Coordinates of N, CA, C and O in Angstrom, one line a residue:
Q128 N 87.3 95.8 76.0 CA 87.6 96.0 77.6 C 88.8 96.1 77.8 O 90.2 95.7 77.1
V129 N 89.8 96.7 78.6 CA 91.0 96.8 78.0 C 91.6 96.0 79.9 O 91.0 96.3 80.0
Q130 N 92.9 96.2 79.3 CA 93.8 95.3 80.4 C 95.4 95.2 80.1 O 95.5 96.3 78.8
L131 N 95.3 95.2 81.9 CA 96.5 96.5 81.3 C 97.7 95.0 82.7 O 97.5 94.6 83.9
A132 N 98.7 93.9 82.0 CA 99.1 93.1 82.7 C 100.5 93.6 82.9 O 101.4 93.4 82.2
E133 N 101.0 93.9 84.0 CA 102.6 93.8 84.7 C 103.4 92.8 85.0 O 102.6 91.5 84.7
S134 N 104.7 92.2 84.8 CA 105.5 91.2 85.1 C 107.1 91.5 84.7 O 107.1 92.6 85.0
G135 N 107.5 90.2 85.0 CA 109.6 91.8 86.3 C 109.3 91.6 87.3 O 111.1 91.9 87.8
G136 N 108.8 91.9 88.4 CA 109.6 91.5 89.4 C 109.8 90.9 90.1 O 109.9 89.6 89.5
G137 N 110.7 91.0 91.2 CA 111.3 90.3 91.7 C 111.6 91.0 92.3 O 111.7 92.1 93.7
S138 N 112.3 90.1 93.4 CA 114.3 90.0 94.9 C 114.8 90.1 94.5 O 115.5 89.4 93.5
V139 N 115.8 91.6 94.8 CA 116.8 90.9 94.0 C 118.0 91.9 95.7 O 117.3 92.3 96.3
H140 N 118.8 92.0 95.0 CA 120.1 92.6 96.2 C 120.4 94.0 96.4 O 120.0 94.6 94.9
A141 N 120.8 94.7 97.2 CA 120.6 95.6 96.6 C 121.9 96.5 95.5 O 122.9 95.4 95.7
G142 N 121.5 97.6 94.5 CA 122.4 97.5 93.7 C 122.4 96.5 91.8 O 122.9 96.7 91.6
G143 N 121.5 96.1 92.8 CA 121.0 94.9 90.9 C 120.0 95.5 90.3 O 119.8 97.0 90.1
S144 N 119.5 94.9 89.4 CA 118.4 95.4 88.2 C 117.3 94.3 88.0 O 117.5 93.6 88.0
L145 N 116.1 95.0 87.8 CA 115.2 94.1 87.2 C 114.8 95.7 85.5 O 114.0 95.9 85.8
K146 N 113.2 94.5 84.8 CA 113.0 94.6 83.5 C 111.4 94.8 84.2 O 111.3 94.1 84.1
L147 N 111.0 94.9 84.0 CA 109.4 94.7 84.6 C 108.8 95.7 83.1 O 109.0 96.4 82.1
S148 N 108.4 95.0 82.6 CA 107.3 94.8 81.3 C 105.4 94.7 81.5 O 104.9 94.8 82.9
C149 N 104.5 95.9 81.6 CA 103.0 96.3 80.7 C 102.7 96.3 79.2 O 102.4 96.7 78.7
V150 N 102.4 95.0 79.4 CA 101.4 95.1 78.1 C 100.3 95.6 78.1 O 99.1 94.8 79.2
V151 N 99.5 96.3 77.3 CA 98.1 97.0 77.6 C 97.9 96.5 76.5 O 98.0 96.2 75.1
S152 N 95.8 96.1 76.9 CA 95.3 95.8 75.5 C 93.8 96.5 75.5 O 93.2 97.4 77.0
G153 N 92.5 97.3 74.7 CA 92.0 97.7 75.0 C 91.7 99.0 74.8 O 90.7 99.4 74.5
L154 N 92.9 99.8 74.2 CA 92.8 101.0 74.1 C 94.2 101.0 72.9 O 94.6 100.4 72.9
P155 N 93.5 102.1 72.3 CA 95.2 102.8 71.5 C 96.0 102.9 72.4 O 96.3 104.7 72.9
F156 N 97.3 101.7 72.1 CA 98.0 102.3 73.2 C 99.0 103.3 72.2 O 99.8 104.2 74.0
A157 N 100.0 104.0 71.6 CA 100.0 104.3 70.9 C 99.7 106.1 71.6 O 100.9 107.4 71.5
E158 N 98.1 106.2 71.7 CA 97.5 107.9 72.2 C 97.3 108.0 73.1 O 96.7 109.2 73.4
Y159 N 97.8 107.3 74.1 CA 97.9 107.3 75.9 C 98.6 107.6 76.1 O 100.5 107.4 76.1
C160 N 99.4 108.0 77.7 CA 100.1 108.8 78.3 C 99.8 107.7 79.5 O 99.1 106.9 79.6
L161 N 101.5 106.8 79.5 CA 102.0 105.3 80.2 C 102.1 105.9 81.4 O 103.0 106.7 81.2
G162 N 102.0 105.2 82.8 CA 102.9 105.0 83.7 C 103.7 104.4 84.7 O 102.5 103.4 84.2
W163 N 105.0 104.7 85.1 CA 104.7 103.2 86.5 C 104.5 104.4 88.0 O 105.5 105.0 87.9
F164 N 103.7 103.4 88.5 CA 103.7 104.1 90.2 C 104.0 103.0 91.1 O 103.6 101.4 90.6
R165 N 104.7 103.2 92.2 CA 105.1 102.5 93.1 C 104.0 102.6 94.7 O 103.9 103.8 94.9
Q166 N 103.5 101.8 94.7 CA 102.8 101.5 95.8 C 103.6 100.7 98.3 O 103.6 99.6 97.1
V167 N 103.7 101.8 99.0 CA 103.9 100.4 99.6 C 102.5 100.8 100.7 O 102.5 102.0 100.6
P168 N 102.8 99.9 100.9 CA 101.4 99.8 102.2 C 101.5 100.9 103.6 O 102.2 100.9 103.5
G169 N 100.3 101.2 102.9 CA 99.7 102.2 104.1 C 100.1 103.5 103.3 O 100.1 104.7 104.3
V170 N 100.4 103.8 101.6 CA 100.5 105.1 102.0 C 100.3 105.3 99.8 O 100.0 103.9 99.8
E171 N 100.6 105.9 99.6 CA 99.4 106.5 98.7 C 100.5 106.5 97.1 O 101.8 106.2 97.8
R172 N 99.6 106.2 96.8 CA 100.7 105.2 94.5 C 101.8 106.7 94.7 O 101.3 107.6 95.0
E173 N 103.2 106.3 94.4 CA 103.9 107.7 94.2 C 104.2 107.4 92.9 O 105.0 106.1 92.0
L174 N 104.8 108.7 92.6 CA 105.1 108.2 90.8 C 106.2 107.6 90.7 O 107.2 107.6 91.7
G175 N 106.7 107.2 89.2 CA 108.3 106.4 88.9 C 108.0 107.1 87.9 O 109.6 107.9 87.8
A176 N 107.8 107.5 87.0 CA 107.9 107.2 85.9 C 106.7 107.5 84.6 O 106.3 107.2 85.0
I177 N 106.6 108.7 83.6 CA 105.7 108.7 82.9 C 106.4 109.2 81.2 O 106.9 109.5 81.2
A178 N 105.6 108.0 80.2 CA 106.0 108.5 79.1 C 104.2 108.7 78.2 O 103.9 107.6 78.3
G179 N 104.8 110.1 77.7 CA 103.7 110.3 76.6 C 103.2 110.1 75.8 O 104.9 108.8 75.7
I180 N 103.2 110.5 74.8 CA 102.9 109.9 73.2 C 103.9 110.4 72.4 O 103.8 109.5 71.3
D181 N 104.7 111.4 73.1 CA 106.1 111.9 72.5 C 107.3 110.7 72.9 O 107.6 111.0 73.8
S182 N 108.0 110.8 71.7 CA 109.2 110.0 72.9 C 110.2 111.2 73.7 O 110.7 110.2 74.7
D183 N 109.9 112.5 73.1 CA 110.7 113.7 74.2 C 109.7 113.5 76.0 O 109.7 114.2 76.3
S184 N 108.4 112.9 75.4 CA 107.8 113.3 76.4 C 107.2 112.3 77.9 O 106.6 111.3 78.1
I185 N 108.6 112.1 78.2 CA 108.9 111.1 79.7 C 109.4 112.3 80.8 O 110.1 112.9 80.8
T186 N 108.7 111.6 82.0 CA 108.6 112.6 83.7 C 108.7 111.5 84.5 O 108.8 110.5 84.2
Y187 N 110.4 111.1 85.3 CA 110.9 110.9 85.6 C 110.6 111.6 87.2 O 111.2 112.6 87.9
A188 N 110.2 110.9 88.6 CA 110.2 110.7 89.8 C 111.7 111.2 90.3 O 112.9 110.7 89.8
D189 N 112.2 112.2 91.2 CA 113.4 112.5 91.6 C 114.0 111.6 91.9 O 115.4 111.2 91.6
S190 N 113.7 110.3 92.5 CA 114.2 109.4 93.2 C 114.6 108.4 93.2 O 115.6 107.3 92.7
V191 N 114.5 108.7 91.4 CA 114.6 107.3 91.0 C 115.5 107.7 88.9 O 115.9 107.3 87.7
K192 N 115.9 109.0 88.9 CA 116.0 109.6 87.7 C 117.9 109.2 88.1 O 118.2 109.0 88.9
G193 N 118.5 109.0 86.3 CA 119.3 108.2 86.4 C 119.7 106.8 86.7 O 121.2 106.3 86.7
R194 N 118.8 106.3 87.0 CA 118.1 104.6 87.4 C 118.0 104.0 86.5 O 118.2 103.5 86.9
F195 N 116.4 104.1 86.9 CA 115.1 103.4 85.9 C 114.8 104.7 85.1 O 115.9 106.0 84.0
T196 N 114.5 103.4 83.5 CA 114.9 103.6 82.1 C 113.4 103.6 81.9 O 113.0 101.7 81.6
I197 N 112.1 104.3 81.7 CA 111.0 104.7 80.5 C 110.8 103.8 79.4 O 112.1 104.8 78.6
S198 N 110.3 103.7 78.6 CA 110.0 102.9 77.2 C 108.7 102.8 76.9 O 108.3 101.5 78.3
K199 N 108.8 102.6 75.6 CA 107.2 101.1 75.3 C 107.8 101.0 73.9 O 108.1 101.9 72.8
D200 N 107.0 100.1 73.7 CA 107.3 99.7 71.8 C 106.3 99.8 71.8 O 105.0 98.6 72.3
N201 N 105.3 100.3 70.7 CA 104.4 100.4 70.3 C 103.9 99.8 70.1 O 102.6 99.0 69.2
S202 N 104.8 99.3 68.3 CA 104.1 97.3 68.2 C 103.6 96.7 68.3 O 103.2 95.4 68.6
R203 N 103.9 96.5 70.1 CA 103.8 95.7 71.1 C 103.0 96.3 72.5 O 102.7 95.1 73.2
N204 N 102.8 96.8 71.8 CA 101.5 98.1 73.2 C 101.5 97.7 74.1 O 101.3 97.1 75.5
T205 N 103.0 97.7 74.7 CA 103.9 97.5 75.8 C 105.4 98.5 76.4 O 105.8 98.5 76.0
L206 N 104.5 98.7 77.7 CA 105.4 99.8 78.6 C 106.5 99.1 79.0 O 107.0 97.6 79.6
F207 N 107.7 99.4 79.0 CA 108.8 98.8 80.4 C 109.2 99.8 81.1 O 109.1 101.0 81.1
L208 N 109.5 99.5 82.1 CA 111.0 99.9 83.1 C 111.8 99.2 83.0 O 111.6 98.4 84.7
E209 N 113.5 99.7 82.7 CA 114.2 99.3 83.9 C 114.9 99.7 85.0 O 114.5 101.3 85.3
M210 N 114.9 98.8 85.9 CA 115.4 100.0 87.1 C 116.9 99.5 87.8 O 117.3 98.4 87.2
N211 N 118.0 99.9 87.1 CA 119.2 100.1 87.8 C 119.3 100.5 89.0 O 118.9 101.6 89.8
D212 N 120.4 100.3 89.3 CA 121.2 100.1 91.0 C 119.6 100.9 92.0 O 120.1 101.6 92.4
L213 N 118.8 99.5 92.5 CA 117.8 98.7 92.9 C 118.7 99.2 93.8 O 119.8 98.7 94.5
T214 N 117.9 100.1 95.8 CA 117.9 100.2 96.8 C 117.1 99.0 97.6 O 115.7 100.0 96.7
P215 N 117.0 99.9 99.1 CA 115.4 99.1 99.5 C 114.8 100.3 99.6 O 113.1 99.2 100.1
A216 N 114.8 100.7 99.3 CA 114.1 102.7 99.4 C 112.7 102.2 97.6 O 111.7 102.5 97.4
D217 N 113.3 101.4 96.5 CA 112.3 101.2 96.0 C 112.1 99.8 95.7 O 110.8 99.5 95.1
T218 N 111.8 99.6 96.8 CA 110.2 98.6 97.1 C 109.4 98.4 97.3 O 109.4 99.6 97.5
G219 N 108.2 98.0 96.7 CA 106.7 98.3 96.4 C 106.4 97.4 95.7 O 107.4 96.8 94.9
M220 N 105.1 98.2 95.8 CA 104.4 96.9 94.7 C 103.9 98.3 92.7 O 103.9 99.3 93.4
Y221 N 104.4 97.7 92.0 CA 104.6 98.3 91.2 C 102.8 98.1 89.5 O 102.9 96.8 89.7
Y222 N 102.6 99.5 89.8 CA 101.8 99.8 89.2 C 101.6 100.5 87.4 O 102.6 101.5 87.7
C223 N 101.9 100.0 86.8 CA 100.7 100.1 85.3 C 99.6 100.6 85.4 O 98.3 100.4 85.6
A224 N 100.1 102.5 85.0 CA 99.3 103.2 84.2 C 98.0 103.3 82.6 O 99.4 103.6 82.4
A225 N 97.2 103.7 83.2 CA 96.9 104.6 81.4 C 96.3 105.7 81.4 O 95.0 105.0 82.3
D226 N 96.1 106.7 80.4 CA 94.8 107.6 80.6 C 95.0 107.8 79.5 O 96.2 108.0 78.2
I227 N 94.3 108.7 78.9 CA 94.2 110.2 77.9 C 94.9 111.6 78.6 O 95.0 110.9 80.3
C228 N 96.2 110.9 77.6 CA 97.4 113.0 78.2 C 96.3 113.9 78.8 O 95.2 114.7 78.1
T229 N 96.5 115.0 79.8 CA 96.1 115.9 79.9 C 96.6 117.1 80.5 O 95.9 118.1 80.9
G230 N 97.9 116.3 80.7 CA 99.1 117.3 80.7 C 98.8 117.8 82.8 O 100.4 118.4 83.1
F231 N 98.0 117.2 83.7 CA 99.2 116.2 84.9 C 99.3 115.4 85.0 O 98.7 114.2 86.7
D232 N 99.9 114.7 84.3 CA 99.8 113.6 84.0 C 100.8 112.5 85.0 O 101.4 111.4 84.8
T233 N 102.0 113.9 85.9 CA 102.3 112.9 87.1 C 101.6 112.2 88.4 O 102.1 112.0 88.9
L234 N 99.9 112.5 87.6 CA 99.5 112.9 89.0 C 98.8 111.0 89.1 O 97.8 110.2 88.4
E235 N 98.6 110.4 90.0 CA 98.2 109.0 90.1 C 95.9 108.9 89.9 O 95.8 108.1 89.5
S236 N 96.0 110.2 90.5 CA 94.8 110.8 90.0 C 94.0 110.8 88.6 O 92.8 110.5 88.2
S237 N 95.2 110.9 87.9 CA 95.0 111.1 86.3 C 94.8 110.3 85.1 O 94.2 110.2 84.6
Y238 N 95.2 108.5 86.6 CA 94.8 107.8 85.5 C 93.5 106.6 86.2 O 93.3 106.3 87.0
N239 N 93.6 106.5 84.8 CA 91.6 105.2 85.4 C 92.0 103.4 84.7 O 91.1 103.1 85.5
Y240 N 92.5 103.3 83.8 CA 93.5 102.2 84.3 C 94.3 101.8 84.4 O 95.4 102.6 84.3
W241 N 94.7 100.0 85.3 CA 95.4 100.6 86.2 C 95.7 98.7 85.5 O 94.7 97.8 86.0
G242 N 97.0 98.1 86.0 CA 97.3 96.7 85.6 C 97.0 96.3 87.7 O 96.6 97.6 88.3
Q243 N 97.6 95.6 87.6 CA 97.1 94.3 89.5 C 98.1 94.1 89.4 O 98.6 94.5 90.8
G244 N 99.2 94.9 89.8 CA 101.0 96.0 89.9 C 101.6 94.1 89.9 O 101.2 93.3 90.0
T245 N 103.2 94.1 90.3 CA 104.2 93.1 90.6 C 104.5 93.9 91.6 O 105.2 94.8 91.5
Q246 N 105.2 93.1 92.5 CA 105.9 92.9 93.2 C 107.9 93.1 93.3 O 108.4 92.4 92.3
V247 N 108.5 94.2 93.6 CA 110.1 94.6 93.8 C 109.9 94.1 95.3 O 109.5 95.2 96.3
T248 N 111.2 93.7 95.4 CA 111.8 94.1 96.9 C 113.3 94.0 97.1 O 113.9 92.4 96.0
V249 N 113.9 94.8 97.0 CA 115.0 94.4 97.0 C 115.6 94.8 99.3 O 115.3 96.0 99.6
S250 N 116.9 94.2 98.7 CA 117.1 94.1 100.6 C 118.9 95.1 100.5 O 118.7 94.7 99.0
S251 N 118.8 94.5 101.8 CA 120.3 95.5 101.8 C 121.2 94.4 102.0 O 120.9 93.4 102.2

């Protein structure tokens, strides 16, 4: 059974930082594409960052480039998202996602495995 469990969300003031974690089980972690997506009510999930199989296969949404860093620890089956210089626009539910890499890995529809999400709230 595939399970993805996010943690690390919370409430911070603008300019603050958070580090999200996602522990993955039930699939070959090192062989899958992994990503973080954000969702706000009434809006589809949008890309945050994607980590492919290779260490250089990383993609960020333009809105988070230079502020967010995605990384993974294959020995712990854990995906991370370090978020710095947070703004109120970063507020939302953050979901961890995993699936076989397809070449369309920035798309929400490319992922069949999702966690329950962790809430990030940034106040001004």
